[in-house]
Amino acid sequence: MKALPDLEIEIQRRHVADDAIILEVMIRGTQLGAWRGLPATGRRVELPLCGIYTFDANNRLAGEKIYYDRGTVLRQLGVFHEPPSVLGQIGILVTHPITIARALARMLRGK
């Protein structure tokens, strides 16, 4: 909650089954605190998220699974760039030089 103190969660769809509830939500907020080791950027994020909540035979919460696209969050925070972009290409070369060297070697060998 410190990362996004103005966090908003908007439920867009609700799916109910005998043993689970699935929520499709939109998360919005401004990153004003550290998140996963990333210092506050002051940028707004807006991302879809899916939560699956399962229940036991006594209708007690048994589990929660959350799915979201971390790339979307990182892109909105300004720390992820798509590989085809110039910044993406630079990032790949800097962070994955061995992988890129192997890929170029395979390409030159025709494999």
Coordinates of C-alpha atoms in Angstrom, one line a residue:
M1 CA 0.0 0.0 0.0
K2 CA 3.0 2.3 0.5
A3 CA 4.0 2.0 -3.1
L4 CA 0.5 3.2 -4.4
P5 CA -1.0 5.2 -1.5
D6 CA -3.8 6.4 -3.8
L7 CA -4.6 2.8 -4.9
E8 CA -8.0 2.4 -6.6
I9 CA -9.4 -1.0 -7.4
E10 CA -12.4 -1.0 -9.8
I11 CA -14.2 -4.3 -10.2
Q12 CA -15.1 -4.7 -13.9
R13 CA -16.5 -8.3 -13.9
R14 CA -17.4 -10.8 -11.3
H15 CA -17.7 -14.6 -12.1
V16 CA -19.2 -16.9 -9.4
A17 CA -18.9 -20.7 -9.3
D18 CA -19.7 -23.2 -6.7
D19 CA -16.1 -23.2 -5.2
A20 CA -14.6 -20.0 -6.6
I21 CA -15.1 -16.3 -7.3
I22 CA -13.2 -14.7 -10.1
L23 CA -12.7 -11.0 -10.2
E24 CA -11.5 -8.9 -13.2
V25 CA -10.4 -5.6 -11.9
M26 CA -8.6 -2.4 -13.0
I27 CA -5.8 -1.2 -10.6
R28 CA -4.9 2.5 -10.7
G29 CA -2.5 4.5 -8.6
T30 CA 0.6 6.6 -8.4
Q31 CA 3.9 5.0 -7.4
L32 CA 5.0 7.1 -4.5
G33 CA 6.9 4.4 -2.6
A34 CA 9.3 1.6 -3.4
W35 CA 7.8 -1.4 -5.3
R36 CA 9.7 -4.7 -5.7
G37 CA 13.0 -2.8 -5.1
L38 CA 12.2 0.0 -7.6
P39 CA 12.3 3.5 -5.9
A40 CA 9.2 5.7 -6.3
T41 CA 8.9 7.1 -9.8
G42 CA 5.9 9.3 -9.3
R43 CA 4.2 7.8 -12.3
R44 CA 0.7 6.6 -12.6
V45 CA -0.1 3.0 -13.4
E46 CA -3.3 1.5 -14.7
L47 CA -3.4 -2.2 -15.3
P48 CA -5.9 -5.1 -15.5
L49 CA -5.7 -7.8 -12.9
C50 CA -7.5 -11.1 -12.4
G51 CA -8.0 -12.6 -9.0
I52 CA -9.2 -16.1 -8.4
Y53 CA -10.5 -16.9 -4.9
T54 CA -11.3 -20.5 -4.0
F55 CA -13.3 -21.8 -1.1
D56 CA -13.4 -25.0 1.0
A57 CA -16.4 -27.1 1.8
N58 CA -17.3 -24.8 4.7
N59 CA -17.3 -21.8 2.4
R60 CA -14.1 -20.4 4.0
L61 CA -11.4 -18.8 1.8
A62 CA -9.0 -21.5 0.8
G63 CA -6.8 -19.7 -1.7
E64 CA -6.1 -16.7 -3.8
K65 CA -4.3 -16.5 -7.1
I66 CA -3.5 -13.1 -8.7
Y67 CA -2.6 -12.7 -12.4
Y68 CA -1.3 -9.5 -14.0
D69 CA 1.2 -8.5 -16.6
R70 CA 4.2 -7.2 -14.9
G71 CA 5.6 -5.9 -18.2
T72 CA 2.7 -3.5 -18.4
V73 CA 3.5 -2.1 -14.9
L74 CA 7.2 -1.8 -15.6
R75 CA 6.5 -0.1 -18.9
Q76 CA 4.2 2.4 -17.3
L77 CA 6.8 3.1 -14.6
G78 CA 9.4 3.8 -17.3
V79 CA 11.8 1.0 -16.6
F80 CA 10.8 -1.5 -19.4
H81 CA 11.0 -0.9 -23.1
E82 CA 9.8 -3.2 -25.9
P83 CA 12.7 -5.1 -27.5
P84 CA 12.1 -3.5 -31.0
S85 CA 12.5 0.0 -29.6
V86 CA 15.9 1.7 -29.5
L87 CA 15.9 1.8 -25.7
G88 CA 14.8 -1.9 -25.7
Q89 CA 17.7 -2.9 -27.9
I90 CA 20.2 -1.0 -25.7
G91 CA 18.7 -2.6 -22.6
I92 CA 18.9 -6.1 -24.2
L93 CA 22.6 -5.6 -25.1
V94 CA 23.5 -4.3 -21.7
T95 CA 21.6 -6.8 -19.6
H96 CA 21.9 -9.9 -21.8
P97 CA 25.3 -9.7 -23.7
I98 CA 26.0 -13.5 -23.5
T99 CA 22.5 -14.4 -24.8
I100 CA 22.8 -11.9 -27.6
A101 CA 26.3 -13.2 -28.5
R102 CA 25.0 -16.8 -28.6
A103 CA 22.0 -15.8 -30.8
L104 CA 24.3 -14.0 -33.2
A105 CA 26.7 -17.0 -33.4
R106 CA 23.7 -19.3 -34.1
M107 CA 22.5 -16.9 -36.8
L108 CA 26.0 -16.8 -38.4
R109 CA 26.2 -20.6 -38.4
G110 CA 22.8 -20.8 -40.0
K111 CA 21.1 -22.6 -37.2

